[in-house]
């Protein structure tokens, strides 16, 4: 079976964002049985550029997602619009009765209610929903899981990470923490934030500095430090075990040590913190080979983490298995984010499950409880 692929939110590779639709498209185009057929974007120029680069006919370039789904009838839709509209777009697609799977960019949604709604509607409609926490497919992180499962450092006791913020980038780290405890439910979360200077990313507020602590039902603790104070946790990600420590550094280097012994570096090939970084000779060889044969060059290509995520999305749909990035796992990460902000709002510990519907940080800004100063405009 050949899957027809559509995109909502194409972005602009030369703009301020990451234009993640292009990265999703690279994942589909390297797979047999996937045909990129349609795209939709409110910016007509962005949509046309994306279509031209990915062989989409003009007749299948749209200004809105509802018309695209109805007319082009895609089997799989990648959603790469800003987070504030994730929930509405995903729900519309799921209710169309046309599409079998939706692969949505992270963070999951603007509000906790919106995230739950996405998952609930897709489940009722029989639509496979995944959220692009693609770091799960990087070798530093998968090797960390393998070493944990093998007992290399004993049983996990505490998971630590630092990130730029809890929401936009921190969603990846929360997801990895949950990955390492096999999605064990969280008992409670405690957090505090500083939001004194406006920090709006892709239409959503993000704190300037944050500190979070949480506890899983199996007794493992988590701690996260973000923004101005992120160096409080001095590795990107660390797992303390009963018999040792595992660390992924800011450069993606993985190492571990057993108590009383020195550090051992773990080989992860070209894979780094965010993406693979093949050697210069390999990149040159691939580029030269591509001039002769795309098929041969594809064999030399090291897939990016998003490309690996897309492959799992397609394989899971085809085989009827649970995808690695299933919506219920994304909900676990989202709940930790919103619970940390809710703890800051309440000035106290938050028990799980989280019983709010809104986005506590956005709500505190709107109510005036937080009043960040406008960010300085960049110099011309």
Short mmCIF file of C-alpha atoms in Angstrom, two decimals:
data_model
loop_
_atom_site.label_atom_id
_atom_site.label_comp_id
_atom_site.label_asym_id
_atom_site.label_seq_id
_atom_site.Cartn_x
_atom_site.Cartn_y
_atom_site.Cartn_z
CA UNK A 1 0.00 0.00 0.00
CA UNK A 2 1.20 3.51 -0.83
CA UNK A 3 0.40 6.16 1.79
CA UNK A 4 -0.56 9.64 0.59
CA UNK A 5 1.15 12.29 2.74
CA UNK A 6 -0.12 15.80 3.42
CA UNK A 7 1.40 18.68 5.41
CA UNK A 8 -0.23 21.44 7.45
CA UNK A 9 2.13 24.32 8.14
CA UNK A 10 5.06 24.34 5.73
CA UNK A 11 7.13 27.13 7.26
CA UNK A 12 10.03 28.94 5.63
CA UNK A 13 13.58 27.51 5.80
CA UNK A 14 14.92 31.08 5.65
CA UNK A 15 12.66 32.32 8.48
CA UNK A 16 12.98 32.37 12.26
CA UNK A 17 11.57 28.88 12.85
CA UNK A 18 12.87 25.43 12.06
CA UNK A 19 10.52 24.75 9.11
CA UNK A 20 9.96 21.26 10.51
CA UNK A 21 7.69 20.25 7.63
CA UNK A 22 10.81 20.05 5.45
CA UNK A 23 12.40 17.66 7.94
CA UNK A 24 9.24 15.54 8.09
CA UNK A 25 9.12 15.48 4.27
CA UNK A 26 12.69 14.18 4.08
CA UNK A 27 11.60 11.31 6.29
CA UNK A 28 8.65 10.32 4.11
CA UNK A 29 10.55 10.72 0.84
CA UNK A 30 13.25 8.25 1.82
CA UNK A 31 10.64 5.53 2.41
CA UNK A 32 9.12 3.18 -0.13
CA UNK A 33 5.33 3.34 -0.14
CA UNK A 34 4.99 7.04 0.72
CA UNK A 35 3.91 9.73 -1.73
CA UNK A 36 3.95 13.43 -0.78
CA UNK A 37 0.74 14.77 -2.34
CA UNK A 38 -0.46 17.99 -0.68
CA UNK A 39 0.34 20.89 1.63
CA UNK A 40 -1.51 23.75 3.32
CA UNK A 41 -0.24 27.00 4.80
CA UNK A 42 -1.82 30.38 5.53
CA UNK A 43 1.20 31.94 3.79
CA UNK A 44 0.70 31.15 0.10
CA UNK A 45 4.35 31.84 -0.76
CA UNK A 46 5.55 29.37 1.86
CA UNK A 47 3.12 26.73 0.61
CA UNK A 48 4.13 27.17 -3.02
CA UNK A 49 7.83 27.00 -2.18
CA UNK A 50 7.35 23.80 -0.19
CA UNK A 51 5.28 22.30 -3.01
CA UNK A 52 7.91 23.14 -5.62
CA UNK A 53 10.68 21.55 -3.57
CA UNK A 54 8.72 18.36 -2.92
CA UNK A 55 6.99 17.73 -6.24
CA UNK A 56 3.47 18.67 -5.13
CA UNK A 57 1.26 19.86 -8.01
CA UNK A 58 -0.24 23.36 -7.77
CA UNK A 59 -3.71 21.87 -7.63
CA UNK A 60 -2.84 20.34 -4.26
CA UNK A 61 -1.54 23.52 -2.60
CA UNK A 62 -4.07 24.91 -0.13
CA UNK A 63 -4.62 27.81 2.23
CA UNK A 64 -6.34 25.77 4.95
CA UNK A 65 -6.08 22.27 6.33
CA UNK A 66 -9.77 21.37 6.10
CA UNK A 67 -9.90 21.92 2.33
CA UNK A 68 -6.63 20.05 1.91
CA UNK A 69 -7.87 16.97 3.76
CA UNK A 70 -11.22 16.96 1.96
CA UNK A 71 -9.76 17.44 -1.52
CA UNK A 72 -6.41 15.59 -1.42
CA UNK A 73 -7.51 12.78 0.96
CA UNK A 74 -4.12 12.15 2.61
CA UNK A 75 -3.64 8.97 4.60
CA UNK A 76 -1.04 10.59 6.88
CA UNK A 77 -0.80 14.27 7.79
CA UNK A 78 2.21 15.97 9.36
CA UNK A 79 1.24 19.02 11.41
CA UNK A 80 3.93 21.68 11.86
CA UNK A 81 1.90 24.78 12.75
CA UNK A 82 2.62 26.78 15.96
CA UNK A 83 1.63 25.03 19.23
CA UNK A 84 -1.36 27.31 19.99
CA UNK A 85 -3.30 25.77 17.10
CA UNK A 86 -2.08 22.16 17.34
CA UNK A 87 -5.20 20.94 19.13
CA UNK A 88 -7.75 22.48 16.76
CA UNK A 89 -5.92 21.35 13.63
CA UNK A 90 -5.35 17.79 14.85
CA UNK A 91 -8.96 17.44 16.03
CA UNK A 92 -10.30 18.73 12.69
CA UNK A 93 -8.19 16.21 10.79
CA UNK A 94 -9.18 13.32 13.08
CA UNK A 95 -12.88 14.13 12.72
CA UNK A 96 -12.67 14.31 8.92
CA UNK A 97 -12.92 10.55 8.61
CA UNK A 98 -10.28 10.69 5.87
CA UNK A 99 -6.89 10.44 7.53
CA UNK A 100 -5.45 7.38 9.29
CA UNK A 101 -2.52 9.00 11.12
CA UNK A 102 -1.37 12.43 12.29
CA UNK A 103 2.24 13.21 13.18
CA UNK A 104 2.28 16.49 15.11
CA UNK A 105 5.19 18.69 16.07
CA UNK A 106 6.02 19.26 19.72
CA UNK A 107 5.12 20.72 22.23
CA UNK A 108 1.83 18.86 22.19
CA UNK A 109 -0.61 21.74 22.77
CA UNK A 110 -1.02 25.18 24.30
CA UNK A 111 -3.11 23.90 27.23
CA UNK A 112 -3.46 20.71 29.24
CA UNK A 113 -7.09 20.42 28.13
CA UNK A 114 -6.04 20.84 24.50
CA UNK A 115 -3.47 18.06 24.78
CA UNK A 116 -6.02 15.68 26.30
CA UNK A 117 -8.58 16.61 23.66
CA UNK A 118 -6.16 15.78 20.84
CA UNK A 119 -5.49 12.33 22.25
CA UNK A 120 -9.12 11.56 23.12
CA UNK A 121 -10.57 12.59 19.75
CA UNK A 122 -7.92 10.69 17.80
CA UNK A 123 -8.46 7.57 19.89
CA UNK A 124 -12.24 7.68 19.36
CA UNK A 125 -11.75 8.24 15.63
CA UNK A 126 -9.22 5.40 15.30
CA UNK A 127 -6.53 7.83 14.13
CA UNK A 128 -2.91 7.11 15.09
CA UNK A 129 -1.58 10.26 16.78
CA UNK A 130 2.13 10.79 17.38
CA UNK A 131 4.09 13.79 18.65
CA UNK A 132 7.58 14.46 17.32
CA UNK A 133 9.78 13.82 20.36
CA UNK A 134 12.41 12.67 17.91
CA UNK A 135 15.32 12.59 20.39
CA UNK A 136 14.15 9.12 21.38
CA UNK A 137 15.68 7.95 18.11
CA UNK A 138 19.16 9.40 18.74
CA UNK A 139 21.78 6.82 19.68
CA UNK A 140 23.01 8.70 22.79
CA UNK A 141 19.51 8.39 24.25
CA UNK A 142 18.74 4.88 23.05
CA UNK A 143 22.12 3.65 24.30
CA UNK A 144 21.34 5.26 27.66
CA UNK A 145 18.12 3.21 27.79
CA UNK A 146 19.94 0.04 26.75
CA UNK A 147 22.57 0.51 29.45
CA UNK A 148 19.89 1.18 32.07
CA UNK A 149 17.98 -1.93 31.04
CA UNK A 150 21.18 -3.99 31.22
CA UNK A 151 21.81 -2.88 34.80
CA UNK A 152 25.05 -1.06 33.94
CA UNK A 153 24.54 1.44 36.78
CA UNK A 154 22.04 -0.49 38.86
CA UNK A 155 18.48 0.69 39.34
CA UNK A 156 17.70 4.32 38.50
CA UNK A 157 17.37 6.61 41.52
CA UNK A 158 17.26 10.10 40.02
CA UNK A 159 17.02 11.64 36.56
CA UNK A 160 18.32 15.17 35.98
CA UNK A 161 18.40 17.49 32.98
CA UNK A 162 18.98 21.07 31.98
CA UNK A 163 17.31 22.83 29.07
CA UNK A 164 16.51 26.31 27.76
CA UNK A 165 12.96 26.09 29.11
CA UNK A 166 10.38 23.60 30.35
CA UNK A 167 7.99 23.79 27.41
CA UNK A 168 9.42 24.42 23.95
CA UNK A 169 12.66 22.47 24.36
CA UNK A 170 12.10 20.91 27.78
CA UNK A 171 9.32 18.73 26.41
CA UNK A 172 12.05 16.57 24.82
CA UNK A 173 13.89 16.10 28.11
CA UNK A 174 10.74 15.32 30.10
CA UNK A 175 9.87 12.75 27.43
CA UNK A 176 13.31 11.16 27.73
CA UNK A 177 13.02 11.02 31.53
CA UNK A 178 9.71 9.18 31.16
CA UNK A 179 11.30 6.88 28.57
CA UNK A 180 13.96 5.85 31.08
CA UNK A 181 11.40 4.80 33.68
CA UNK A 182 9.20 2.97 31.16
CA UNK A 183 6.44 5.62 31.40
CA UNK A 184 5.93 4.99 35.11
CA UNK A 185 3.20 7.37 36.37
CA UNK A 186 4.24 10.48 38.28
CA UNK A 187 3.00 10.99 41.87
CA UNK A 188 3.65 14.73 42.27
CA UNK A 189 5.58 17.72 40.93
CA UNK A 190 6.98 20.81 42.60
CA UNK A 191 8.27 23.82 40.68
CA UNK A 192 9.20 27.46 40.69
CA UNK A 193 9.87 29.85 37.82
CA UNK A 194 11.08 33.36 37.06
CA UNK A 195 9.42 35.17 34.19
CA UNK A 196 10.63 38.74 34.26
CA UNK A 197 11.51 39.26 30.58
CA UNK A 198 9.09 38.33 27.82
CA UNK A 199 10.15 35.11 26.13
CA UNK A 200 7.62 34.15 23.47
CA UNK A 201 8.59 31.26 21.21
CA UNK A 202 6.30 30.19 18.36
CA UNK A 203 3.36 32.01 19.91
CA UNK A 204 3.74 30.73 23.49
CA UNK A 205 5.26 32.07 26.70
CA UNK A 206 8.29 30.31 28.19
CA UNK A 207 9.87 31.03 31.56
CA UNK A 208 13.31 32.66 31.84
CA UNK A 209 14.40 30.32 34.60
CA UNK A 210 12.81 27.27 36.13
CA UNK A 211 13.42 24.55 38.67
CA UNK A 212 11.30 21.40 38.84
CA UNK A 213 11.26 18.33 41.04
CA UNK A 214 8.98 15.32 40.64
CA UNK A 215 8.61 11.75 41.87
CA UNK A 216 7.54 8.65 39.99
CA UNK A 217 5.44 5.94 41.60
CA UNK A 218 8.48 3.61 41.57
CA UNK A 219 10.39 6.04 43.83
CA UNK A 220 12.65 7.55 41.15
CA UNK A 221 13.03 11.33 41.46
CA UNK A 222 13.42 13.86 38.67
CA UNK A 223 14.96 17.31 38.71
CA UNK A 224 15.16 19.89 35.93
CA UNK A 225 16.86 23.26 35.73
CA UNK A 226 16.17 25.70 32.90
CA UNK A 227 17.15 29.03 31.43
CA UNK A 228 19.38 31.35 33.43
CA UNK A 229 19.98 28.68 36.05
CA UNK A 230 20.26 25.63 33.82
CA UNK A 231 23.91 24.99 34.76
CA UNK A 232 22.69 23.91 38.21
CA UNK A 233 22.45 20.51 36.48
CA UNK A 234 25.84 20.35 34.80
CA UNK A 235 25.07 17.73 32.15
CA UNK A 236 22.34 17.83 29.54
CA UNK A 237 20.91 14.63 30.96
CA UNK A 238 22.05 12.45 33.85
CA UNK A 239 20.71 9.23 35.37
CA UNK A 240 21.96 8.38 38.85
CA UNK A 241 21.68 4.70 39.63
CA UNK A 242 22.22 2.59 42.72
CA UNK A 243 25.61 1.50 41.33
CA UNK A 244 26.73 4.37 39.14
CA UNK A 245 25.94 7.25 36.79
CA UNK A 246 25.04 7.76 33.12
CA UNK A 247 25.51 11.16 31.44
CA UNK A 248 24.72 12.70 28.06
CA UNK A 249 26.75 15.89 27.68
CA UNK A 250 25.82 19.08 25.87
CA UNK A 251 27.67 17.77 22.82
CA UNK A 252 25.73 14.51 22.86
CA UNK A 253 28.63 12.47 24.21
CA UNK A 254 27.45 9.53 26.32
CA UNK A 255 29.54 8.21 29.19
CA UNK A 256 28.99 6.17 32.33
CA UNK A 257 30.80 5.02 35.41
CA UNK A 258 30.20 2.44 38.05
CA UNK A 259 30.83 3.54 41.62
CA UNK A 260 34.55 3.55 42.40
CA UNK A 261 35.61 3.44 38.74
CA UNK A 262 36.46 5.98 36.07
CA UNK A 263 34.28 7.23 33.25
CA UNK A 264 33.77 5.06 30.16
CA UNK A 265 32.75 6.71 26.89
CA UNK A 266 30.05 4.92 24.90
CA UNK A 267 30.36 4.92 21.12
CA UNK A 268 27.31 6.44 19.42
CA UNK A 269 28.70 6.99 15.91
CA UNK A 270 27.89 10.36 14.33
CA UNK A 271 24.82 10.93 16.50
CA UNK A 272 24.96 14.04 18.68
CA UNK A 273 22.63 15.83 21.09
CA UNK A 274 20.10 17.00 18.50
CA UNK A 275 21.05 15.31 15.23
CA UNK A 276 23.70 13.15 13.56
CA UNK A 277 26.86 14.95 12.48
CA UNK A 278 28.62 12.72 9.92
CA UNK A 279 32.28 13.30 9.23
CA UNK A 280 33.26 15.70 6.46
CA UNK A 281 34.54 12.90 4.17
CA UNK A 282 31.21 11.07 4.51
CA UNK A 283 29.20 14.22 3.73
CA UNK A 284 31.34 14.93 0.66
CA UNK A 285 31.05 11.34 -0.53
CA UNK A 286 27.27 11.42 -0.17
CA UNK A 287 27.02 14.74 -2.05
CA UNK A 288 29.17 13.49 -4.92
CA UNK A 289 27.31 10.18 -5.07
CA UNK A 290 23.96 11.99 -5.22
CA UNK A 291 25.02 13.59 -8.50
CA UNK A 292 25.17 10.11 -9.97
CA UNK A 293 22.45 8.17 -8.14
CA UNK A 294 19.98 9.22 -5.45
CA UNK A 295 19.32 5.60 -4.56
CA UNK A 296 23.01 4.90 -3.95
CA UNK A 297 23.42 8.16 -2.02
CA UNK A 298 20.47 7.23 0.18
CA UNK A 299 22.42 4.17 1.32
CA UNK A 300 25.21 6.47 2.52
CA UNK A 301 22.86 8.95 4.18
CA UNK A 302 22.69 8.99 7.98
CA UNK A 303 19.00 9.60 8.75
CA UNK A 304 18.22 12.54 11.01
CA UNK A 305 16.25 11.84 14.18
CA UNK A 306 13.04 13.21 12.67
CA UNK A 307 13.51 10.95 9.64
CA UNK A 308 13.80 7.97 11.97
CA UNK A 309 10.68 9.12 13.82
CA UNK A 310 8.73 9.38 10.57
CA UNK A 311 9.82 5.87 9.61
CA UNK A 312 8.45 4.55 12.90
CA UNK A 313 5.17 6.44 12.33
CA UNK A 314 4.73 4.79 8.92
CA UNK A 315 5.85 1.33 10.05
CA UNK A 316 3.51 1.40 13.05
CA UNK A 317 0.56 2.38 10.88
CA UNK A 318 1.36 -0.30 8.34
CA UNK A 319 1.84 -3.05 10.92
CA UNK A 320 -0.83 -1.94 13.41
CA UNK A 321 1.67 -1.61 16.27
CA UNK A 322 2.02 1.09 18.93
CA UNK A 323 4.39 3.82 17.71
CA UNK A 324 7.35 4.89 19.81
CA UNK A 325 5.98 8.45 19.90
CA UNK A 326 2.37 7.57 20.73
CA UNK A 327 0.11 10.32 22.03
CA UNK A 328 -0.21 8.83 25.50
CA UNK A 329 3.56 9.20 25.97
CA UNK A 330 3.45 12.81 24.81
CA UNK A 331 0.65 13.42 27.32
CA UNK A 332 2.97 12.26 30.11
CA UNK A 333 5.56 14.89 29.13
CA UNK A 334 2.93 17.62 28.75
CA UNK A 335 1.47 16.86 32.17
CA UNK A 336 4.88 17.40 33.80
CA UNK A 337 5.32 20.75 32.06
CA UNK A 338 1.90 22.10 33.00
CA UNK A 339 2.14 20.66 36.53
CA UNK A 340 5.42 22.48 37.13
CA UNK A 341 3.85 25.78 36.05
CA UNK A 342 0.76 24.99 38.11
CA UNK A 343 2.98 24.42 41.15
CA UNK A 344 4.47 27.88 40.62
CA UNK A 345 0.95 29.31 40.40
CA UNK A 346 -0.22 27.56 43.58
CA UNK A 347 3.11 28.00 45.39
CA UNK A 348 2.88 24.39 46.42
CA UNK A 349 3.18 20.77 45.39
CA UNK A 350 0.84 19.41 42.72
CA UNK A 351 -0.50 15.88 43.01
CA UNK A 352 -1.14 13.79 39.89
CA UNK A 353 -3.25 13.43 37.86
CA UNK A 354 -3.20 17.13 37.05
CA UNK A 355 -6.64 18.65 37.51
CA UNK A 356 -6.47 21.92 35.58
CA UNK A 357 -7.43 22.65 31.99
CA UNK A 358 -5.50 25.79 31.12
CA UNK A 359 -1.86 26.74 30.61
CA UNK A 360 -0.83 28.06 34.05
CA UNK A 361 2.00 30.23 32.73
CA UNK A 362 -0.18 31.86 30.07
CA UNK A 363 -2.92 32.35 32.67
CA UNK A 364 -0.56 34.03 35.12
CA UNK A 365 0.57 36.46 32.41
CA UNK A 366 -3.02 37.21 31.35
CA UNK A 367 -4.14 37.80 34.96
CA UNK A 368 -1.22 40.10 35.72
CA UNK A 369 0.26 37.79 38.37
CA UNK A 370 3.30 37.75 36.11
CA UNK A 371 4.21 40.83 34.13
CA UNK A 372 7.35 40.20 32.08
CA UNK A 373 9.09 43.24 30.65
CA UNK A 374 9.13 43.43 26.85
CA UNK A 375 12.18 41.78 25.34
CA UNK A 376 14.71 44.13 23.83
CA UNK A 377 14.51 44.32 20.06
CA UNK A 378 17.64 43.07 18.31
CA UNK A 379 19.94 45.76 17.00
CA UNK A 380 19.56 46.51 13.27
#
